[in-house]
Structures are given as structure tokens and as C-alpha cells.
CSV table of N, CA and C in Angstrom, one decimal:
chain,number,residue,atom,x,y,z
N,996,UNK,N,56.2,-16.5,30.6
N,996,UNK,CA,54.8,-17.0,29.1
N,996,UNK,C,53.7,-15.4,30.2
N,997,UNK,N,53.5,-14.8,28.7
N,997,UNK,CA,53.1,-13.4,29.2
N,997,UNK,C,51.7,-13.7,29.1
N,998,UNK,N,50.7,-13.8,29.7
N,998,UNK,CA,49.0,-13.7,30.2
N,998,UNK,C,48.9,-12.6,29.2
N,999,UNK,N,48.4,-12.8,28.3
N,999,UNK,CA,47.1,-11.4,27.9
N,999,UNK,C,45.4,-11.3,28.9
N,1000,UNK,N,45.0,-10.4,28.9
N,1000,UNK,CA,43.7,-10.3,30.0
N,1000,UNK,C,42.8,-8.8,28.9
N,1001,UNK,N,41.3,-8.8,29.1
N,1001,UNK,CA,41.4,-7.3,28.6
N,1001,UNK,C,40.1,-7.4,29.7
N,1002,UNK,N,40.6,-5.9,29.0
N,1002,UNK,CA,40.1,-5.9,30.8
N,1002,UNK,C,39.2,-4.8,30.3
N,1003,UNK,N,37.5,-3.5,30.8
N,1003,UNK,CA,37.0,-2.9,29.8
N,1003,UNK,C,37.2,-1.8,30.9
N,1004,UNK,N,37.6,-0.7,29.9
N,1004,UNK,CA,37.6,0.8,30.0
N,1004,UNK,C,36.9,1.0,31.2
N,1005,UNK,N,37.0,2.7,31.2
N,1005,UNK,CA,35.9,3.4,31.9
N,1005,UNK,C,34.5,4.1,31.1
N,1006,UNK,N,34.7,3.6,29.7
N,1006,UNK,CA,34.3,3.8,29.0
N,1006,UNK,C,33.7,2.6,28.4
N,1007,UNK,N,33.4,1.6,28.7
N,1007,UNK,CA,32.9,0.5,28.2
N,1007,UNK,C,32.5,-0.3,27.5
N,1008,UNK,N,34.0,0.0,26.6
N,1008,UNK,CA,34.3,-0.8,25.0
N,1008,UNK,C,35.8,-1.8,26.4
N,1009,UNK,N,35.3,-3.0,25.2
N,1009,UNK,CA,36.9,-3.9,25.0
N,1009,UNK,C,37.9,-3.3,24.6
N,1010,UNK,N,38.9,-3.8,25.2
N,1010,UNK,CA,40.5,-3.9,24.6
N,1010,UNK,C,41.1,-4.6,24.1
N,1011,UNK,N,41.1,-5.2,22.5
N,1011,UNK,CA,41.2,-6.7,22.1
N,1011,UNK,C,42.8,-6.8,22.4
N,1012,UNK,N,42.6,-8.4,22.8
N,1012,UNK,CA,43.9,-9.3,23.1
N,1012,UNK,C,44.8,-9.5,21.6
N,1013,UNK,N,45.9,-10.0,22.0
N,1013,UNK,CA,46.1,-10.6,20.4
N,1013,UNK,C,46.2,-11.7,20.3
N,1014,UNK,N,45.2,-11.9,19.3
N,1014,UNK,CA,45.3,-13.0,18.8
N,1014,UNK,C,43.9,-12.9,19.3
N,1015,UNK,N,43.0,-11.9,19.8
N,1015,UNK,CA,41.8,-12.1,19.6
N,1015,UNK,C,41.3,-12.0,18.5
N,1016,UNK,N,40.3,-12.6,18.5
N,1016,UNK,CA,38.6,-12.3,17.0
N,1016,UNK,C,37.7,-10.8,17.3
N,1017,UNK,N,38.8,-10.7,16.4
N,1017,UNK,CA,37.5,-9.0,16.1
N,1017,UNK,C,36.4,-9.1,16.6
N,1018,UNK,N,36.0,-7.8,17.5
N,1018,UNK,CA,34.2,-7.5,17.5
N,1018,UNK,C,33.8,-7.5,16.8
N,1019,UNK,N,32.2,-7.7,16.5
N,1019,UNK,CA,31.0,-8.1,15.3
N,1019,UNK,C,31.6,-6.4,14.4
N,1020,UNK,N,31.1,-5.6,15.7
N,1020,UNK,CA,31.1,-4.4,14.7
N,1020,UNK,C,32.6,-3.8,13.9
N,1021,UNK,N,33.4,-4.2,14.0
N,1021,UNK,CA,35.0,-4.3,13.5
N,1021,UNK,C,35.0,-5.3,12.5
N,1022,UNK,N,34.4,-6.3,12.4
N,1022,UNK,CA,34.2,-7.0,10.9
N,1022,UNK,C,33.2,-7.0,10.9
N,1023,UNK,N,32.4,-6.4,10.7
N,1023,UNK,CA,31.1,-5.3,9.5
N,1023,UNK,C,31.8,-4.3,9.1
N,1024,UNK,N,32.8,-3.5,8.8
N,1024,UNK,CA,33.1,-2.5,9.1
N,1024,UNK,C,34.4,-3.2,7.9
N,1025,UNK,N,35.1,-4.0,7.6
N,1025,UNK,CA,36.3,-4.2,7.3
N,1025,UNK,C,35.3,-5.3,5.4
N,1026,UNK,N,34.2,-6.0,5.8
N,1026,UNK,CA,34.1,-6.6,4.5
N,1026,UNK,C,33.6,-5.6,3.2
N,1027,UNK,N,34.3,-5.6,2.0
N,1027,UNK,CA,33.4,-4.6,1.0
N,1027,UNK,C,32.3,-4.3,0.7
N,1028,UNK,N,31.5,-3.1,0.3
N,1028,UNK,CA,30.9,-2.7,0.6
N,1028,UNK,C,29.8,-3.7,-1.1
N,1029,UNK,N,28.2,-3.9,-0.9
N,1029,UNK,CA,27.8,-5.0,-1.8
N,1029,UNK,C,27.6,-3.4,-2.5
N,1030,UNK,N,27.9,-4.1,-3.4
N,1030,UNK,CA,27.4,-3.7,-5.0
N,1030,UNK,C,26.2,-3.3,-6.0
N,1031,UNK,N,24.5,-2.4,-5.9
N,1031,UNK,CA,24.0,-2.7,-6.0
N,1031,UNK,C,23.3,-2.7,-7.1
N,1032,UNK,N,22.6,-3.1,-8.7
N,1032,UNK,CA,22.7,-3.4,-9.3
N,1032,UNK,C,21.1,-2.1,-9.7
N,1033,UNK,N,21.2,-1.0,-10.4
N,1033,UNK,CA,20.1,-0.1,-10.6
N,1033,UNK,C,18.3,-0.7,-10.5
N,1034,UNK,N,18.0,-0.2,-10.5
N,1034,UNK,CA,16.3,-0.9,-10.4
N,1034,UNK,C,16.0,-0.6,-11.9
N,1035,UNK,N,15.3,-1.0,-12.5
N,1035,UNK,CA,15.5,-1.5,-13.1
N,1035,UNK,C,14.1,0.0,-13.7
N,1036,UNK,N,13.7,0.2,-15.4
N,1036,UNK,CA,13.6,1.1,-15.7
N,1036,UNK,C,11.0,1.3,-15.0
N,1037,UNK,N,11.1,0.2,-15.7
N,1037,UNK,CA,9.2,0.1,-14.4
N,1037,UNK,C,9.7,1.1,-13.5
N,1038,UNK,N,10.7,0.5,-12.4
N,1038,UNK,CA,10.4,1.0,-11.5
N,1038,UNK,C,10.6,2.4,-10.5
N,1039,UNK,N,11.7,2.6,-11.3
N,1039,UNK,CA,12.9,4.2,-11.3
N,1039,UNK,C,11.7,5.1,-12.1
N,1040,UNK,N,10.0,4.8,-12.7
N,1040,UNK,CA,8.9,5.5,-12.6
N,1040,UNK,C,8.3,5.2,-12.1
N,1041,UNK,N,7.7,4.4,-11.6
N,1041,UNK,CA,7.2,4.1,-10.1
N,1041,UNK,C,6.9,5.6,-9.0
N,1042,UNK,N,8.4,4.6,-9.3
N,1042,UNK,CA,9.4,5.6,-8.0
N,1042,UNK,C,8.4,7.5,-7.7
N,1043,UNK,N,9.2,7.5,-9.0
N,1043,UNK,CA,8.1,8.8,-9.5
N,1043,UNK,C,7.5,9.6,-9.5
N,1044,UNK,N,6.0,8.8,-9.1
N,1044,UNK,CA,4.6,8.7,-9.3
N,1044,UNK,C,4.5,9.8,-7.9
N,1045,UNK,N,2.9,10.2,-7.8
N,1045,UNK,CA,2.9,10.4,-6.3
N,1045,UNK,C,2.7,9.4,-5.2
N,1046,UNK,N,2.6,9.1,-3.9
N,1046,UNK,CA,2.7,8.1,-3.2
N,1046,UNK,C,1.9,8.9,-1.9
N,1047,UNK,N,0.6,9.1,-2.5
N,1047,UNK,CA,0.3,9.4,-0.7
N,1047,UNK,C,0.2,7.9,0.2
N,1048,UNK,N,-0.3,8.9,1.9
N,1048,UNK,CA,-0.6,8.1,2.1
N,1048,UNK,C,-1.9,8.3,3.0
N,1049,UNK,N,-2.9,7.5,3.3
N,1049,UNK,CA,-4.2,8.0,3.4
N,1049,UNK,C,-4.8,6.5,4.2
N,1050,UNK,N,-5.8,7.5,5.5
N,1050,UNK,CA,-6.3,7.1,6.2
N,1050,UNK,C,-7.1,7.2,5.9
N,1051,UNK,N,-8.0,5.2,6.7
N,1051,UNK,CA,-9.1,5.6,6.6
N,1051,UNK,C,-9.8,5.7,5.8
N,1052,UNK,N,-10.5,7.2,7.0
N,1052,UNK,CA,-11.6,8.2,7.0
N,1052,UNK,C,-10.6,8.8,4.5
N,1053,UNK,N,-9.9,9.0,5.2
N,1053,UNK,CA,-9.2,10.1,4.7
N,1053,UNK,C,-9.1,9.0,3.2
N,1054,UNK,N,-9.4,8.0,2.8
N,1054,UNK,CA,-8.7,6.3,1.5
N,1054,UNK,C,-11.2,6.7,1.0
N,1055,UNK,N,-11.4,6.5,2.3
N,1055,UNK,CA,-13.0,6.7,2.4
N,1055,UNK,C,-13.5,7.7,1.2
N,1056,UNK,N,-13.1,8.8,1.9
N,1056,UNK,CA,-13.3,10.6,1.4
N,1056,UNK,C,-12.9,10.3,-0.2
N,1057,UNK,N,-11.4,10.1,-0.1
N,1057,UNK,CA,-11.2,9.7,-1.6
N,1057,UNK,C,-11.7,9.0,-2.8
N,1058,UNK,N,-11.8,8.3,-2.0
N,1058,UNK,CA,-12.8,6.9,-3.5
N,1058,UNK,C,-13.9,7.4,-3.4
N,1059,UNK,N,-15.1,7.7,-2.3
N,1059,UNK,CA,-16.5,8.3,-2.8
N,1059,UNK,C,-16.6,9.5,-3.7
N,1060,UNK,N,-15.9,10.8,-3.5
N,1060,UNK,CA,-15.5,12.1,-4.5
N,1060,UNK,C,-15.2,12.1,-6.0
N,1061,UNK,N,-14.1,10.3,-5.8
N,1061,UNK,CA,-13.7,9.9,-7.2
N,1061,UNK,C,-15.1,9.7,-8.3
N,1062,UNK,N,-16.0,8.3,-6.7
N,1062,UNK,CA,-16.9,7.2,-7.8
N,1062,UNK,C,-17.6,8.4,-8.1
N,1063,UNK,N,-17.9,9.0,-7.4
N,1063,UNK,CA,-19.2,10.5,-7.8
N,1063,UNK,C,-18.5,11.3,-8.8
N,1064,UNK,N,-17.6,12.0,-8.4
N,1064,UNK,CA,-17.2,12.1,-10.2
N,1064,UNK,C,-17.1,12.0,-11.1
N,1065,UNK,N,-16.9,10.6,-11.4
N,1065,UNK,CA,-16.5,9.7,-12.9
N,1065,UNK,C,-17.7,9.5,-12.8
N,1066,UNK,N,-19.1,9.4,-11.7
N,1066,UNK,CA,-20.2,8.7,-11.8
N,1066,UNK,C,-21.2,10.5,-13.2
N,1067,UNK,N,-20.4,11.0,-12.4
N,1067,UNK,CA,-20.9,12.2,-13.3
N,1067,UNK,C,-20.3,12.7,-14.5
N,1068,UNK,N,-19.6,12.1,-15.1
N,1068,UNK,CA,-18.7,12.9,-15.7
N,1068,UNK,C,-19.3,11.2,-16.9
N,1069,UNK,N,-18.7,9.9,-16.1
N,1069,UNK,CA,-20.3,9.0,-17.1
N,1069,UNK,C,-21.2,9.7,-18.2
N,1070,UNK,N,-22.1,9.4,-17.0
N,1070,UNK,CA,-23.7,10.3,-16.9
N,1070,UNK,C,-23.6,11.8,-17.8
N,1071,UNK,N,-22.7,12.7,-18.5
N,1071,UNK,CA,-22.0,13.8,-19.0
N,1071,UNK,C,-21.9,13.0,-20.6
N,1072,UNK,N,-21.1,12.2,-20.5
N,1072,UNK,CA,-19.6,11.8,-21.5
N,1072,UNK,C,-20.5,11.1,-22.5
N,1073,UNK,N,-21.2,9.4,-21.3
N,1073,UNK,CA,-21.9,7.9,-22.1
N,1073,UNK,C,-23.0,8.6,-22.3
N,1074,UNK,N,-23.9,9.4,-21.0
N,1074,UNK,CA,-25.4,8.9,-21.2
N,1074,UNK,C,-25.3,7.6,-20.2
N,1075,UNK,N,-24.7,8.0,-19.1
N,1075,UNK,CA,-24.8,7.2,-17.3
N,1075,UNK,C,-24.9,5.0,-17.7
N,1076,UNK,N,-24.3,5.3,-18.8
N,1076,UNK,CA,-23.5,4.0,-19.1
N,1076,UNK,C,-22.6,2.9,-17.7
N,1077,UNK,N,-23.8,2.2,-17.0
N,1077,UNK,CA,-23.2,1.2,-16.7
N,1077,UNK,C,-21.9,0.5,-16.7
N,1078,UNK,N,-21.3,0.3,-17.2
N,1078,UNK,CA,-20.4,-0.9,-18.2
N,1078,UNK,C,-19.1,-0.2,-17.8
N,1079,UNK,N,-19.7,1.0,-18.1
N,1079,UNK,CA,-17.7,1.9,-18.2
N,1079,UNK,C,-18.2,2.8,-16.8
N,1080,UNK,N,-19.3,2.7,-16.2
N,1080,UNK,CA,-18.7,2.8,-14.8
N,1080,UNK,C,-18.3,1.9,-13.9
N,1081,UNK,N,-18.6,0.9,-14.3
N,1081,UNK,CA,-18.0,-0.3,-13.8
N,1081,UNK,C,-16.3,-0.6,-14.6
N,1082,UNK,N,-16.2,0.1,-15.0
N,1082,UNK,CA,-14.0,0.2,-15.7
N,1082,UNK,C,-13.9,0.5,-14.4
N,1083,UNK,N,-14.4,2.0,-15.4
N,1083,UNK,CA,-13.5,3.0,-14.1
N,1083,UNK,C,-13.2,2.7,-13.2
N,1084,UNK,N,-14.2,1.6,-12.5
N,1084,UNK,CA,-14.3,1.3,-10.9
N,1084,UNK,C,-13.1,1.3,-10.3
N,1085,UNK,N,-12.7,0.4,-10.7
N,1085,UNK,CA,-11.3,-0.6,-10.8
N,1085,UNK,C,-10.5,0.5,-10.9
N,1086,UNK,N,-9.7,0.3,-11.2
N,1086,UNK,CA,-8.7,1.2,-10.9
N,1086,UNK,C,-8.7,2.2,-9.9
N,1087,UNK,N,-10.4,2.9,-9.5
N,1087,UNK,CA,-10.1,3.8,-7.7
N,1087,UNK,C,-9.3,2.8,-7.0
N,1088,UNK,N,-10.0,1.4,-7.3
N,1088,UNK,CA,-10.0,0.5,-6.5
N,1088,UNK,C,-9.1,0.2,-5.8
N,1089,UNK,N,-8.2,-0.4,-6.6
N,1089,UNK,CA,-6.6,-0.6,-6.9
N,1089,UNK,C,-5.5,0.5,-6.0
N,1090,UNK,N,-6.0,1.3,-6.9
N,1090,UNK,CA,-5.8,2.7,-6.2
N,1090,UNK,C,-5.8,3.6,-4.8
N,1091,UNK,N,-6.9,3.3,-4.1
N,1091,UNK,CA,-7.7,3.5,-2.8
N,1091,UNK,C,-6.5,2.4,-2.2
N,1092,UNK,N,-6.0,1.2,-2.4
N,1092,UNK,CA,-5.8,0.3,-1.9
N,1092,UNK,C,-4.6,0.4,-1.6
N,1093,UNK,N,-4.4,0.6,-2.8
N,1093,UNK,CA,-2.3,0.9,-2.7
N,1093,UNK,C,-2.4,2.6,-1.9
N,1094,UNK,N,-3.1,3.8,-1.6
N,1094,UNK,CA,-2.3,4.7,-0.8
N,1094,UNK,C,-3.2,4.8,0.5
N,1095,UNK,N,-4.0,3.5,0.8
N,1095,UNK,CA,-4.0,3.8,2.2
N,1095,UNK,C,-3.1,3.1,3.7
N,1096,UNK,N,-3.0,3.3,4.3
N,1096,UNK,CA,-1.8,3.7,5.1
N,1096,UNK,C,-2.0,2.4,5.3
N,1097,UNK,N,-0.6,1.5,6.2
N,1097,UNK,CA,-0.3,0.4,6.7
N,1097,UNK,C,-1.8,-0.2,7.5
N,1098,UNK,N,-2.0,0.8,9.0
N,1098,UNK,CA,-2.6,0.4,9.2
N,1098,UNK,C,-4.0,0.4,9.0
N,1099,UNK,N,-3.9,1.1,8.4
N,1099,UNK,CA,-6.1,0.8,7.5
N,1099,UNK,C,-6.2,0.1,6.4
N,1100,UNK,N,-5.2,-0.9,6.6
N,1100,UNK,CA,-5.1,-1.7,5.1
N,1100,UNK,C,-6.4,-2.0,5.3
N,1101,UNK,N,-7.3,-3.1,6.6
N,1101,UNK,CA,-8.2,-3.7,6.2
N,1101,UNK,C,-9.3,-2.5,6.2
N,1102,UNK,N,-9.5,-2.3,5.9
N,1102,UNK,CA,-10.7,-1.0,6.1
N,1102,UNK,C,-10.7,-0.5,4.3
N,1103,UNK,N,-9.8,-1.3,2.8
N,1103,UNK,CA,-9.9,-0.4,1.5
N,1103,UNK,C,-11.7,-1.6,1.7
N,1104,UNK,N,-11.8,-3.6,1.8
N,1104,UNK,CA,-12.9,-3.1,1.3
N,1104,UNK,C,-13.4,-3.3,1.1
N,1105,UNK,N,-13.7,-2.3,3.0
N,1105,UNK,CA,-15.2,-1.6,3.6
N,1105,UNK,C,-15.3,-0.7,2.3
N,1106,UNK,N,-14.4,0.3,2.1
N,1106,UNK,CA,-13.9,1.7,1.6
N,1106,UNK,C,-14.7,1.6,0.0
N,1107,UNK,N,-14.7,0.5,-0.8
N,1107,UNK,CA,-15.6,0.5,-1.8
N,1107,UNK,C,-16.7,0.8,-2.6
N,1108,UNK,N,-17.4,-0.3,-1.6
N,1108,UNK,CA,-18.5,-0.8,-2.1
N,1108,UNK,C,-19.2,0.5,-1.5
N,1109,UNK,N,-19.0,0.8,-0.5
N,1109,UNK,CA,-19.6,2.3,0.2
N,1109,UNK,C,-19.6,3.9,-1.5
N,1110,UNK,N,-18.5,3.9,-2.3
N,1110,UNK,CA,-17.9,4.4,-2.8
N,1110,UNK,C,-18.6,4.0,-4.4
N,1111,UNK,N,-19.0,3.1,-4.3
N,1111,UNK,CA,-19.7,2.7,-5.8
N,1111,UNK,C,-20.9,3.0,-5.7
N,1112,UNK,N,-21.9,2.2,-4.3
N,1112,UNK,CA,-23.6,3.5,-4.4
N,1112,UNK,C,-22.9,4.7,-4.6
N,1113,UNK,N,-22.0,5.4,-3.9
N,1113,UNK,CA,-22.2,6.7,-4.0
N,1113,UNK,C,-22.7,7.0,-5.5
N,1114,UNK,N,-21.3,7.0,-6.1
N,1114,UNK,CA,-21.0,7.3,-7.4
N,1114,UNK,C,-22.5,6.7,-8.4
N,1115,UNK,N,-23.2,5.7,-7.7
N,1115,UNK,CA,-23.9,5.2,-8.4
N,1115,UNK,C,-26.0,5.8,-8.5
N,1116,UNK,N,-25.4,7.0,-7.9
N,1116,UNK,CA,-26.2,8.2,-6.8
N,1116,UNK,C,-26.9,9.1,-8.8
N,1117,UNK,N,-25.2,8.8,-9.4
N,1117,UNK,CA,-24.9,9.6,-10.5
N,1117,UNK,C,-25.8,9.1,-12.3
N,1118,UNK,N,-25.5,7.8,-12.4
N,1118,UNK,CA,-25.7,6.8,-12.8
N,1118,UNK,C,-26.7,6.5,-12.8
N,1119,UNK,N,-27.3,5.9,-12.0
N,1119,UNK,CA,-29.3,5.5,-11.7
N,1119,UNK,C,-29.8,6.2,-12.9
N,1120,UNK,N,-30.7,5.1,-12.9
N,1120,UNK,CA,-32.2,6.1,-14.5
N,1120,UNK,C,-32.8,6.0,-13.0
N,1121,UNK,N,-33.0,7.4,-12.6
N,1121,UNK,CA,-34.4,8.2,-12.2
N,1121,UNK,C,-35.3,8.3,-12.7
N,1122,UNK,N,-36.4,7.8,-11.9
N,1122,UNK,CA,-37.8,7.5,-13.1
N,1122,UNK,C,-38.5,9.0,-12.4
N,1123,UNK,N,-38.2,9.3,-10.9
N,1123,UNK,CA,-39.3,10.4,-11.0
N,1123,UNK,C,-39.9,10.2,-9.4
N,1124,UNK,N,-39.3,11.5,-8.6
N,1124,UNK,CA,-39.0,11.8,-7.1
N,1124,UNK,C,-37.8,10.8,-6.5
N,1125,UNK,N,-38.0,10.4,-5.4
N,1125,UNK,CA,-37.4,9.8,-4.1
N,1125,UNK,C,-37.1,8.5,-5.0
N,1126,UNK,N,-38.8,7.9,-4.6
N,1126,UNK,CA,-39.0,7.1,-5.3
N,1126,UNK,C,-37.9,6.2,-6.4
N,1127,UNK,N,-38.4,6.9,-6.8
N,1127,UNK,CA,-37.8,6.9,-8.4
N,1127,UNK,C,-36.0,6.7,-8.4
N,1128,UNK,N,-35.4,7.0,-8.0
N,1128,UNK,CA,-34.5,6.8,-7.8
N,1128,UNK,C,-34.4,6.3,-6.9
N,1129,UNK,N,-34.4,6.2,-5.8
N,1129,UNK,CA,-34.2,4.8,-4.8
N,1129,UNK,C,-34.5,3.2,-5.8
N,1130,UNK,N,-35.2,3.3,-5.9
N,1130,UNK,CA,-35.3,2.0,-6.9
N,1130,UNK,C,-34.5,1.9,-8.4
N,1131,UNK,N,-33.7,3.4,-9.1
N,1131,UNK,CA,-33.0,3.0,-10.0
N,1131,UNK,C,-31.5,2.6,-9.4
N,1132,UNK,N,-31.3,3.3,-8.1
N,1132,UNK,CA,-30.2,3.1,-7.2
N,1132,UNK,C,-29.9,1.2,-7.0
N,1133,UNK,N,-31.1,0.0,-6.8
N,1133,UNK,CA,-31.2,-0.8,-6.7
N,1133,UNK,C,-30.6,-1.5,-7.7
N,1134,UNK,N,-31.6,-1.0,-8.8
N,1134,UNK,CA,-32.2,-2.0,-9.9
N,1134,UNK,C,-30.3,-2.0,-10.1
N,1135,UNK,N,-29.5,-0.8,-10.4
N,1135,UNK,CA,-28.1,-0.8,-11.1
N,1135,UNK,C,-27.2,-1.2,-10.3
N,1136,UNK,N,-27.6,-1.5,-8.9
N,1136,UNK,CA,-26.4,-2.5,-7.7
N,1136,UNK,C,-27.0,-3.2,-8.4
N,1137,UNK,N,-28.2,-3.8,-8.7
N,1137,UNK,CA,-28.1,-5.5,-8.5
N,1137,UNK,C,-27.3,-5.7,-9.8
N,1138,UNK,N,-28.0,-5.1,-10.8
N,1138,UNK,CA,-27.2,-5.6,-12.3
N,1138,UNK,C,-25.5,-5.8,-12.5
N,1139,UNK,N,-25.7,-4.7,-12.2
N,1139,UNK,CA,-23.9,-4.0,-12.2
N,1139,UNK,C,-22.3,-4.8,-10.6
N,1140,UNK,N,-23.8,-5.8,-9.8
N,1140,UNK,CA,-23.1,-7.0,-8.3
N,1140,UNK,C,-21.7,-7.1,-8.8
N,1141,UNK,N,-21.9,-7.9,-9.6
N,1141,UNK,CA,-20.0,-7.9,-10.9
N,1141,UNK,C,-18.6,-7.4,-10.8
N,1142,UNK,N,-19.4,-5.9,-11.2
N,1142,UNK,CA,-17.9,-5.4,-11.2
N,1142,UNK,C,-17.7,-4.5,-9.7
N,1143,UNK,N,-18.7,-4.4,-8.5
N,1143,UNK,CA,-19.1,-4.4,-7.7
N,1143,UNK,C,-18.6,-5.1,-6.9
N,1144,UNK,N,-18.8,-6.3,-6.9
N,1144,UNK,CA,-17.1,-7.6,-6.4
N,1144,UNK,C,-16.2,-7.4,-7.5
N,1145,UNK,N,-16.0,-7.1,-8.8
N,1145,UNK,CA,-14.6,-7.5,-9.0
N,1145,UNK,C,-13.5,-6.4,-8.1
N,1146,UNK,N,-14.4,-5.5,-8.0
N,1146,UNK,CA,-13.5,-4.3,-7.5
N,1146,UNK,C,-13.4,-4.1,-5.8
N,1147,UNK,N,-14.3,-4.9,-5.1
N,1147,UNK,CA,-14.0,-4.9,-4.1
N,1147,UNK,C,-12.8,-6.4,-3.8
N,1148,UNK,N,-12.8,-7.1,-5.0
N,1148,UNK,CA,-11.9,-8.6,-4.6
N,1148,UNK,C,-10.4,-7.8,-5.1
N,1149,UNK,N,-10.4,-6.7,-5.8
N,1149,UNK,CA,-9.2,-6.0,-6.0
N,1149,UNK,C,-8.8,-5.4,-5.1
N,1150,UNK,N,-9.6,-5.0,-4.3
N,1150,UNK,CA,-8.3,-4.2,-3.3
N,1150,UNK,C,-8.3,-4.6,-2.4
N,1151,UNK,N,-8.9,-5.7,-2.0
N,1151,UNK,CA,-9.2,-6.7,-0.7
N,1151,UNK,C,-7.6,-7.0,-0.9
N,1152,UNK,N,-7.7,-8.0,-2.3
N,1152,UNK,CA,-6.0,-8.5,-2.9
N,1152,UNK,C,-5.0,-8.0,-2.5
N,1153,UNK,N,-5.4,-6.6,-3.1
N,1153,UNK,CA,-4.1,-6.2,-3.2
N,1153,UNK,C,-3.6,-5.2,-1.8
N,1154,UNK,N,-4.7,-4.5,-0.6
N,1154,UNK,CA,-5.0,-4.7,0.4
N,1154,UNK,C,-4.0,-6.4,1.9
N,1155,UNK,N,-4.0,-7.5,1.3
N,1155,UNK,CA,-3.7,-8.6,0.9
N,1155,UNK,C,-2.3,-8.8,1.8
N,1156,UNK,N,-1.8,-8.6,0.0
N,1156,UNK,CA,-0.7,-8.6,-0.7
N,1156,UNK,C,0.3,-7.9,0.7
N,1157,UNK,N,0.0,-6.9,0.1
N,1157,UNK,CA,0.5,-4.7,1.1
N,1157,UNK,C,0.6,-5.7,2.5
N,1158,UNK,N,-0.5,-6.3,2.8
N,1158,UNK,CA,-0.3,-6.7,4.5
N,1158,UNK,C,1.3,-7.8,4.6
N,1159,UNK,N,1.3,-9.3,3.7
N,1159,UNK,CA,2.3,-10.1,3.9
N,1159,UNK,C,3.2,-9.8,3.2
N,1160,UNK,N,3.2,-8.4,2.7
N,1160,UNK,CA,5.1,-8.4,2.3
N,1160,UNK,C,5.0,-7.2,3.6
N,1161,UNK,N,5.2,-6.7,4.2
N,1161,UNK,CA,5.0,-5.9,5.4
N,1161,UNK,C,5.0,-7.4,6.5
N,1162,UNK,N,4.4,-8.2,6.6
N,1162,UNK,CA,4.5,-9.0,7.3
N,1162,UNK,C,5.9,-9.6,7.3
N,1163,UNK,N,6.5,-9.7,5.5
N,1163,UNK,CA,8.0,-10.5,5.3
N,1163,UNK,C,9.1,-9.5,6.3
N,1164,UNK,N,8.7,-8.5,6.1
N,1164,UNK,CA,9.5,-7.1,6.1
N,1164,UNK,C,9.9,-7.4,7.9
N,1165,UNK,N,8.8,-6.7,8.7
N,1165,UNK,CA,9.1,-7.3,10.0
N,1165,UNK,C,10.2,-8.5,10.7
N,1166,UNK,N,9.8,-9.5,9.5
N,1166,UNK,CA,10.4,-11.2,10.4
N,1166,UNK,C,11.6,-11.0,10.2
N,1167,UNK,N,12.9,-11.6,10.9
N,1167,UNK,CA,13.6,-11.9,10.4
N,1167,UNK,C,14.0,-12.9,8.9
């Protein structure tokens, strides 16, 4: 009666014995490749868009600069319409939260209200001098709190969803 044994050779791999099960690596290699469906057209279009990854500071500077420019544009085109400014604020919040790096996701709900106030400097009514501009800024913040909360909530939800997806991807 023959007895087969496996001995580890010098390179550390094992020799297979007749009738012994194949190692896991050899079993994986024999599986047929999985056919993947092509992604939907919407996903393909979104993949072609730029996908920058901003740090917390970069996201804050981006959001503040865009909101200040949109505030100036709103003052020129719409006569300082606070509603138009609030509507323009929402997509900037979402873009900022989408473009932040993984490690800086928690800064999104903090960055956005600061950027809202920065852009209001160009849109708020200014009665005269520093005190008039400050009073117009506080009034605009008080009357447009709904847009501010909606943008902050949108940025927070996008950041939260991205964080949940990252955690799920890491866990087995």
C-alpha cells in the first residue's frame, strides 16, 4: 500500500498529493469570469465629470469663494434677491459635500454656514457705513435661515451617506 505525504519544498509551497483538495488559490483560478453588466448611461455620464477631492480647508475656501461670487452675481443680475441667493446656495452645499475627502467629511456641515454668511456680504442691504452693513447682514441671516438650514442639512446628509457607504465598503 502506497502512502503519499506532502512535504514542503524549499520555496515554501506545498506539493499536492493525489486525491487531495486543491489549494484555495487554484480553486479561484478555475472559476469562470463573472460577466459584468455595463453601468447605466447616467452613471457613465457622472463618471466623466470632474471628481476633485478637497481637504477641509480647500472645501471651505471653495465654498466661500463660490458663494461670494454668486452673491456678487446675484446683486448684479437679480438686484440682491435673497431667494435667488438661497436657491443658488443649495447646489453649492451638495457639491462641497460630494467633493470633500473621506477624512474631512465631517467638516461639510461646518463649512457651509460660514460660506452662506460670506456670500451674504455682497447681497445684504447696506444702510450706510459698517453698522448699516452689519445690520443688513444680521437681518438677511435671520430672514433667510430656512435656506441656511436646508443647505446645512443637505451637506450633512450627503456627508453622512458617503460615510455610511465608506464604512459598509470596509466591513466584510
